[in-house]
């Protein structure tokens, strides 16, 4: 099994022994869920097929608590108490005759960090860059193999541009590349940088214009496809992109994983400057390079996070937009709020990762936690459900085993400095495309859900979130929800993501609980 590469979740049935062996890939690129009781065992790639087997749809309140803070749950939790997710690198053995069930990890991310890794990997920068470029080229070349048309989503950022440059360097095939532009008001347009990269690499580049006119229909469909409430609004453009792209291709290469492996998130800069930040009494005076003009509420949240005594809580609070003073539990009726506070901990998985990875540096610990929690639970889930809903297969060459092993064993200083991220990835890309293009900042997917909740979606969201059935089922306080909606519309609240999560919860309830 350890010789298997890539993305998979599969089962083997030993007929003679009457035993099932069920596996999931190392990083959780593909999903697998299961349900068992004393007399019955079932597994599936989708929760929706297992829900029909439940005699009661009890909620998993630990998962619910995590969703309220992050927009998704972690590890083996699903929103249903009796349905579990097989964790990445997980193995289940089920004896159909005796009904004996066992599960364990056949692979763990820390297994690939070697104390005796050759010293040469961290000595010469040029040597390092050659190794990484070779690994990326090999991964891309292998993942271009297909009996159907292949394309690439090219935003113009470091990750997708690295994959695109590798395609041009390793293949003579004419590969289509795509960038999405949106008619969403206040959306972020990546078109210009994308076309700069495509023109430099002489790619067959196409603009996919995505319309948001049927937004309500789209988010209702996505609630069905995701099986659980899911808060990352970037699933909307991804779903609409794959819907358009499937007219000409069936397989897409993407740059997912680059931020996790090479410290591309803003929080990585905060972690690398933790020693300095803890000495600063007022973070709003810190350089824009670090905070990039964040709102007062977000600076307050960061300040709260970095001053925590437990590094697990530091990581947890840097990954949520919620602040502890006005956290999601306060929106519930008193008894339910008390229950959530006493029986759940939204930071639990991060505290466990902090203990699990305690022998590593803070920065490496954040990287390992991202790979263990956020990557499979949010980003890979988003990609898998949105793309498979349109019968498009998305492949992630930057998460190839050789690249993963290489990145895990790099020293921190080879990946980032106090104010620079993805150092080694940027260096290899500069050798293949213009340095000027590489130096430009990527804007990211700017899905304007907060704007929609003030405008085109306001009436719809107000009706859904103040509906008696929704409020009573989850024991939410109507007045608090109405106040949150009104304040958001007037621009005097910074809790748009909380409203978006509640709206997704309402849509999920319609599909799975009513």
XYZ file of N, CA and C in Angstrom, residues 35-216:
546
model
N -20.518 4.094 8.202
C -21.522 4.026 9.263
C -21.524 2.597 9.790
N -21.535 2.433 11.102
C -21.601 1.081 11.653
C -22.374 1.071 12.959
N -23.015 -0.052 13.197
C -23.571 -0.333 14.523
C -23.258 -1.792 14.845
N -23.955 -2.392 15.788
C -23.615 -3.752 16.225
C -23.772 -4.776 15.102
N -24.710 -4.545 14.197
C -25.040 -5.568 13.202
C -24.829 -5.143 11.756
N -24.364 -3.908 11.567
C -24.369 -3.398 10.197
C -23.174 -2.481 9.950
N -22.624 -2.582 8.739
C -21.506 -1.720 8.346
C -21.700 -1.297 6.893
N -21.525 -0.009 6.622
C -21.649 0.487 5.250
C -20.625 1.586 5.033
N -20.155 1.716 3.799
C -19.199 2.779 3.472
C -19.531 3.340 2.096
N -19.100 4.577 1.871
C -19.452 5.251 0.621
C -18.531 6.452 0.408
N -18.464 6.911 -0.832
C -17.716 8.138 -1.126
C -18.569 9.377 -0.871
N -19.866 9.189 -0.586
C -20.754 10.317 -0.293
C -21.597 10.039 0.933
N -21.792 11.073 1.732
C -22.612 10.934 2.937
C -24.073 10.682 2.588
N -24.535 11.281 1.498
C -25.969 11.226 1.187
C -26.486 9.804 1.044
N -25.638 8.873 0.595
C -26.104 7.494 0.455
C -26.173 6.772 1.798
N -25.441 7.274 2.792
C -25.467 6.661 4.118
C -26.581 7.217 5.001
N -26.980 8.460 4.730
C -28.015 9.106 5.543
C -29.297 8.275 5.557
N -29.600 7.651 4.429
C -30.835 6.866 4.318
C -30.830 5.629 5.218
N -29.661 5.251 5.722
C -29.564 4.080 6.596
C -29.797 4.428 8.060
N -29.800 5.731 8.368
C -29.937 6.154 9.763
C -31.387 6.142 10.202
N -31.633 5.613 11.404
C -33.001 5.695 11.944
C -33.215 7.019 12.673
N -32.105 7.724 13.001
C -32.206 9.076 13.561
C -31.007 9.889 13.081
N -31.249 11.158 12.784
C -30.193 12.017 12.230
C -29.637 12.938 13.311
N -29.107 12.325 14.374
C -28.552 13.103 15.474
C -27.316 13.881 15.009
N -27.202 15.110 15.512
C -26.053 15.934 15.143
C -24.836 15.600 15.993
N -23.675 15.695 15.366
C -22.407 15.616 16.083
C -22.067 17.047 16.500
N -22.209 17.348 17.776
C -22.070 18.745 18.205
C -20.627 19.226 18.231
N -19.677 18.314 18.308
C -18.275 18.748 18.158
C -18.053 19.237 16.723
N -18.572 18.488 15.755
C -18.481 18.902 14.349
C -19.244 20.208 14.129
N -20.394 20.317 14.757
C -21.224 21.527 14.649
C -20.484 22.745 15.189
N -19.825 22.567 16.325
C -19.049 23.636 16.943
C -17.909 24.079 16.025
N -17.206 23.115 15.442
C -16.111 23.428 14.514
C -16.636 24.165 13.282
N -17.787 23.725 12.793
C -18.372 24.392 11.624
C -18.682 25.859 11.922
N -19.229 26.134 13.088
C -19.583 27.514 13.442
C -18.367 28.429 13.452
N -17.211 27.881 13.817
C -15.993 28.681 13.862
C -15.242 28.713 12.534
N -15.267 27.587 11.793
C -14.381 27.467 10.620
C -15.100 27.270 9.282
N -16.360 26.893 9.323
C -17.070 26.623 8.074
C -16.946 25.192 7.613
N -16.324 24.340 8.432
C -16.209 22.899 8.160
C -15.774 22.218 9.455
N -15.935 20.908 9.502
C -15.467 20.153 10.665
C -14.151 19.465 10.321
N -13.509 18.827 11.317
C -12.166 18.277 11.134
C -12.101 16.786 11.457
N -11.019 16.198 10.971
C -10.637 14.815 11.279
C -11.750 13.831 10.897
N -12.165 12.962 11.822
C -13.158 11.945 11.445
C -14.593 12.414 11.694
N -14.756 13.652 12.138
C -16.101 14.165 12.414
C -16.855 14.487 11.131
N -18.149 14.161 11.107
C -19.072 14.740 10.138
C -20.203 15.359 10.944
N -21.077 16.080 10.306
C -22.173 16.743 10.997
C -23.162 15.733 11.591
N -23.135 14.496 11.080
C -23.998 13.438 11.606
C -23.234 12.630 12.654
N -23.832 12.465 13.818
C -23.186 11.763 14.928
C -22.752 10.346 14.546
N -23.550 9.660 13.737
C -23.297 8.241 13.479
C -22.562 7.973 12.164
N -22.226 9.020 11.435
C -21.457 8.849 10.196
C -20.076 9.460 10.397
N -19.055 8.661 10.127
C -17.683 9.115 10.319
C -16.970 9.231 8.973
N -15.935 10.047 8.974
C -15.056 10.162 7.816
C -13.791 9.362 8.106
N -13.366 8.546 7.156
C -12.078 7.879 7.304
C -11.005 8.947 7.105
N -10.125 9.088 8.078
C -9.130 10.152 8.005
C -8.104 9.877 6.910
N -7.474 10.926 6.373
C -6.414 10.732 5.383
C -5.355 9.762 5.898
N -4.882 8.870 5.025
C -3.908 7.866 5.441
C -4.501 6.809 6.348
N -5.836 6.680 6.316
C -6.525 5.751 7.216
C -6.824 4.404 6.571
N -6.978 3.383 7.407
C -7.278 2.016 6.973
C -8.346 1.423 7.885
N -9.343 0.805 7.282
C -10.380 0.082 8.035
C -10.296 -1.395 7.666
N -10.383 -2.256 8.678
C -10.491 -3.699 8.441
C -11.802 -4.159 9.073
N -12.677 -4.735 8.252
C -13.986 -5.181 8.757
C -14.209 -6.639 8.386
N -14.377 -7.473 9.414
C -14.675 -8.889 9.210
C -16.176 -9.065 9.119
N -16.648 -9.443 7.961
C -18.086 -9.534 7.717
C -18.733 -10.688 8.472
N -17.941 -11.701 8.837
C -18.494 -12.855 9.556
C -18.627 -12.574 11.047
N -17.563 -12.042 11.638
C -17.568 -11.803 13.084
C -18.056 -10.400 13.447
N -18.174 -9.521 12.426
C -18.546 -8.107 12.602
C -17.477 -7.315 13.370
N -16.267 -7.874 13.415
C -15.178 -7.178 14.090
C -14.684 -6.026 13.215
N -14.539 -4.858 13.837
C -14.159 -3.632 13.127
C -12.914 -3.045 13.775
N -11.957 -2.633 12.959
C -10.785 -1.929 13.492
C -10.325 -0.886 12.482
N -9.696 0.170 12.980
C -9.170 1.194 12.085
C -7.865 1.732 12.647
N -6.971 2.114 11.760
C -5.721 2.741 12.176
C -5.150 3.540 11.013
N -4.050 4.236 11.259
C -3.389 5.018 10.214
C -2.314 4.165 9.554
N -2.415 3.961 8.250
C -1.345 3.254 7.537
C -0.222 4.235 7.165
N -0.522 5.549 7.261
C 0.485 6.581 6.985
C 0.171 7.819 7.804
N 1.221 8.459 8.321
C 1.085 9.748 9.020
C 2.072 10.728 8.418
N 1.684 12.001 8.363
C 2.505 13.014 7.701
C 3.898 13.117 8.325
N 3.990 12.962 9.645
C 5.300 13.092 10.299
C 6.217 11.905 10.003
N 5.641 10.808 9.454
C 6.468 9.655 9.080
C 7.520 10.030 8.042
N 7.252 11.089 7.284
C 8.151 11.460 6.187
C 9.108 12.592 6.543
N 9.200 12.908 7.820
C 10.214 13.869 8.263
C 11.338 13.064 8.902
N 12.519 13.121 8.276
C 13.614 12.244 8.676
C 14.723 13.026 9.380
N 15.113 12.543 10.543
C 16.218 13.189 11.264
C 17.535 13.002 10.515
N 17.656 11.885 9.804
C 18.900 11.600 9.088
C 18.791 11.906 7.597
N 17.839 12.813 7.259
C 17.700 13.180 5.842
C 19.024 13.773 5.367
N 19.458 13.446 4.134
C 20.772 13.931 3.669
C 20.961 15.431 3.887
N 22.115 15.789 4.468
C 22.403 17.201 4.741
C 22.384 18.047 3.481
N 22.669 17.432 2.343
C 22.769 18.199 1.092
C 21.471 18.898 0.735
N 20.351 18.366 1.220
C 19.062 18.968 0.845
C 18.925 20.372 1.413
N 19.636 20.675 2.482
C 19.500 22.003 3.068
C 20.773 22.854 2.980
N 21.675 22.484 2.083
C 22.928 23.232 1.983
C 22.951 24.231 0.835
N 22.865 23.753 -0.374
C 23.003 24.638 -1.528
C 21.647 24.975 -2.139
N 21.349 26.257 -2.213
C 20.071 26.691 -2.756
C 19.852 26.187 -4.178
N 20.874 26.284 -5.018
C 20.724 25.863 -6.411
C 20.404 24.378 -6.513
N 21.062 23.603 -5.687
C 20.812 22.157 -5.673
C 19.371 21.882 -5.257
N 18.929 22.599 -4.252
C 17.551 22.454 -3.784
C 16.556 22.762 -4.887
N 16.792 23.855 -5.567
C 15.863 24.277 -6.624
C 15.823 23.273 -7.764
N 16.965 22.673 -8.074
C 17.018 21.657 -9.124
C 16.198 20.431 -8.732
N 16.334 20.019 -7.468
C 15.577 18.853 -6.985
C 14.085 19.121 -7.055
N 13.662 20.284 -6.549
C 12.240 20.599 -6.535
C 11.682 20.702 -7.954
N 12.423 21.384 -8.845
C 11.932 21.530 -10.225
C 11.798 20.166 -10.900
N 12.753 19.296 -10.684
C 12.694 17.945 -11.253
C 11.479 17.184 -10.727
N 11.245 17.277 -9.423
C 10.092 16.586 -8.822
C 8.770 17.106 -9.375
N 8.666 18.440 -9.544
C 7.431 19.032 -10.081
C 7.228 18.612 -11.531
N 8.294 18.654 -12.317
C 8.187 18.258 -13.727
C 7.729 16.812 -13.868
N 8.289 15.941 -13.043
C 7.915 14.526 -13.115
C 6.457 14.312 -12.706
N 6.030 15.027 -11.669
C 4.638 14.898 -11.210
C 3.664 15.404 -12.271
N 3.967 16.546 -12.861
C 3.103 17.118 -13.887
C 3.056 16.219 -15.118
N 4.209 15.721 -15.549
C 4.263 14.861 -16.727
C 3.421 13.596 -16.515
N 3.525 13.021 -15.330
C 2.757 11.804 -15.033
C 1.259 12.091 -14.990
N 0.904 13.247 -14.430
C -0.521 13.538 -14.283
C -1.158 14.094 -15.558
N -0.349 14.339 -16.581
C -0.899 14.702 -17.887
C -1.405 13.486 -18.651
N -1.030 12.291 -18.179
C -1.490 11.071 -18.834
C -3.004 10.957 -18.720
N -3.673 10.843 -19.863
C -5.137 10.774 -19.852
C -5.629 10.384 -21.235
N -6.755 9.666 -21.275
C -7.359 9.337 -22.571
C -8.495 10.305 -22.912
N -8.602 11.385 -22.119
C -9.581 12.444 -22.392
C -8.847 13.784 -22.353
N -9.439 14.859 -22.902
C -8.766 16.165 -22.923
C -8.418 16.688 -21.527
N -7.213 17.271 -21.420
C -6.701 17.796 -20.149
C -6.503 19.305 -20.259
N -6.799 20.018 -19.188
C -6.571 21.458 -19.146
C -5.979 21.855 -17.812
N -5.785 23.162 -17.630
C -5.275 23.683 -16.360
C -6.017 24.959 -16.013
N -6.359 25.118 -14.724
C -6.906 26.379 -14.238
C -5.726 27.281 -13.898
N -5.615 28.406 -14.589
C -4.472 29.288 -14.455
C -4.906 30.651 -13.935
N -4.722 30.861 -12.635
C -5.099 32.140 -12.039
C -4.013 33.187 -12.236
N -2.780 32.713 -12.489
C -1.657 33.644 -12.581
C -0.867 33.728 -11.297
N -1.320 33.018 -10.255
C -0.586 32.982 -8.992
C 0.632 32.067 -9.095
N 1.444 32.047 -8.051
C 2.688 31.267 -8.048
C 2.419 29.781 -8.295
N 1.414 29.216 -7.623
C 1.193 27.770 -7.683
C 0.732 27.311 -9.066
N -0.337 27.937 -9.575
C -0.848 27.513 -10.884
C 0.141 27.846 -11.995
N 0.889 28.945 -11.851
C 1.894 29.313 -12.858
C 3.051 28.320 -12.867
N 3.415 27.809 -11.684
C 4.471 26.799 -11.597
C 4.062 25.535 -12.336
N 2.813 25.115 -12.156
C 2.306 23.929 -12.855
C 2.248 24.182 -14.361
N 1.765 25.359 -14.755
C 1.659 25.709 -16.181
C 3.033 25.728 -16.847
N 4.021 26.318 -16.178
C 5.374 26.382 -16.729
C 5.958 24.986 -16.886
N 5.629 24.126 -15.944
C 6.114 22.752 -16.011
C 5.471 21.996 -17.172
N 4.208 22.258 -17.429
C 3.519 21.629 -18.566
C 4.220 22.006 -19.873
N 4.508 23.282 -20.033
C 5.148 23.753 -21.265
C 6.550 23.180 -21.416
N 7.214 22.911 -20.282
C 8.583 22.429 -20.327
C 8.675 20.920 -20.541
N 7.624 20.188 -20.183
C 7.697 18.726 -20.220
C 6.836 18.081 -21.291
N 5.956 18.873 -21.922
C 5.031 18.270 -22.879
C 4.930 19.117 -24.143
N 4.818 18.418 -25.280
C 4.627 19.100 -26.561
C 3.144 19.216 -26.909
N 2.303 18.603 -26.051
C 0.859 18.651 -26.286
C 0.330 20.066 -26.095
N -0.675 20.396 -26.861
C -1.319 21.697 -26.719
C -2.367 21.582 -25.612
N -2.069 22.160 -24.472
C -2.955 22.073 -23.310
C -3.739 23.374 -23.170
N -5.019 23.241 -22.970
C -5.850 24.431 -22.770
C -5.713 24.919 -21.328
N -5.623 26.221 -21.179
C -5.627 26.814 -19.840
C -6.826 27.750 -19.725
N -7.305 27.903 -18.505
C -8.538 28.669 -18.284
C -8.371 29.635 -17.117
N -8.974 30.792 -17.265
C -9.118 31.716 -16.146
C -10.590 32.094 -16.064
N -11.079 32.217 -14.847
C -12.479 32.596 -14.659
C -12.581 34.089 -14.398
N -13.505 34.722 -15.078
C -13.859 36.104 -14.751
C -15.336 36.102 -14.388
N -15.695 36.943 -13.460
C -17.044 36.902 -12.911
C -17.774 38.217 -13.129
N -19.070 38.129 -13.341
C -19.853 39.353 -13.433
C -20.394 39.754 -12.060
N -19.927 39.031 -11.015
C -20.332 39.378 -9.660
C -19.838 40.782 -9.351
N -20.694 41.626 -8.872
C -20.267 42.977 -8.510
C -19.278 42.890 -7.351
N -18.208 43.649 -7.447
C -17.134 43.711 -6.456
C -16.307 42.427 -6.390
N -16.438 41.572 -7.396
C -15.601 40.387 -7.448
C -14.184 40.758 -7.845
N -13.227 39.858 -7.592
C -11.839 40.123 -7.936
C -11.529 39.488 -9.278
N -10.906 40.246 -10.164
C -10.627 39.790 -11.515
C -9.141 39.462 -11.649
N -8.830 38.182 -11.916
C -7.451 37.734 -12.061
C -7.021 37.677 -13.529
N -7.872 38.163 -14.418
C -7.672 37.979 -15.853
C -6.325 38.496 -16.341
N -5.947 39.704 -15.981
C -4.744 40.323 -16.539
C -3.478 39.520 -16.263
N -3.272 39.154 -15.010
C -2.061 38.400 -14.674
C -2.078 37.021 -15.313
N -3.245 36.410 -15.339
C -3.379 35.091 -15.955
C -2.978 35.124 -17.426
N -3.455 36.145 -18.143
C -3.125 36.250 -19.563
C -1.645 36.575 -19.775
N -1.037 37.316 -18.839
C 0.397 37.579 -18.938
C 1.185 36.271 -18.882
N 0.828 35.412 -17.921
C 1.507 34.121 -17.786
C 1.259 33.255 -19.016
N -0.001 33.186 -19.443
C -0.362 32.355 -20.597
C 0.340 32.809 -21.866
N 0.414 34.112 -22.079
C 1.092 34.641 -23.267
C 2.584 34.340 -23.227
N 3.170 34.472 -22.046
C 4.610 34.199 -21.909
C 4.913 32.731 -22.207
N 4.004 31.844 -21.786
C 4.214 30.400 -21.974
C 3.602 29.889 -23.274
N 2.971 30.803 -24.035
C 2.350 30.443 -25.309
C 1.310 29.323 -25.140
N 0.420 29.505 -24.163
C -0.641 28.531 -23.887
C -1.897 28.865 -24.676
N -2.723 27.858 -24.890
C -4.025 28.050 -25.528
C -4.999 28.484 -24.432
N -5.025 29.790 -24.173
C -5.707 30.312 -22.992
C -7.121 30.775 -23.308
N -8.025 30.497 -22.380
C -9.429 30.836 -22.603
C -10.022 31.464 -21.352
N -10.813 32.468 -21.547
C -11.508 33.123 -20.443
C -12.887 32.509 -20.271
N -13.171 32.064 -19.053
C -14.498 31.538 -18.743
C -15.266 32.617 -17.996
N -16.262 33.181 -18.638
C -17.047 34.221 -17.979
C -18.185 33.580 -17.206
N -18.150 33.741 -15.901
C -19.113 33.082 -15.021
C -20.174 34.080 -14.576
N -21.409 33.723 -14.799
C -22.512 34.606 -14.437
C -23.064 34.243 -13.065
N -23.343 35.252 -12.283
C -23.907 35.014 -10.953
C -25.392 35.283 -10.882
N -26.031 35.320 -12.046
C -27.447 35.711 -12.049
C -28.349 34.658 -11.405
N -27.933 33.391 -11.438
C -28.740 32.330 -10.821
C -28.116 31.868 -9.507
N -27.686 32.822 -8.710
C -26.923 32.527 -7.510
C -27.694 31.656 -6.512
N -28.949 31.963 -6.296
C -29.745 31.196 -5.332
C -29.846 29.741 -5.774
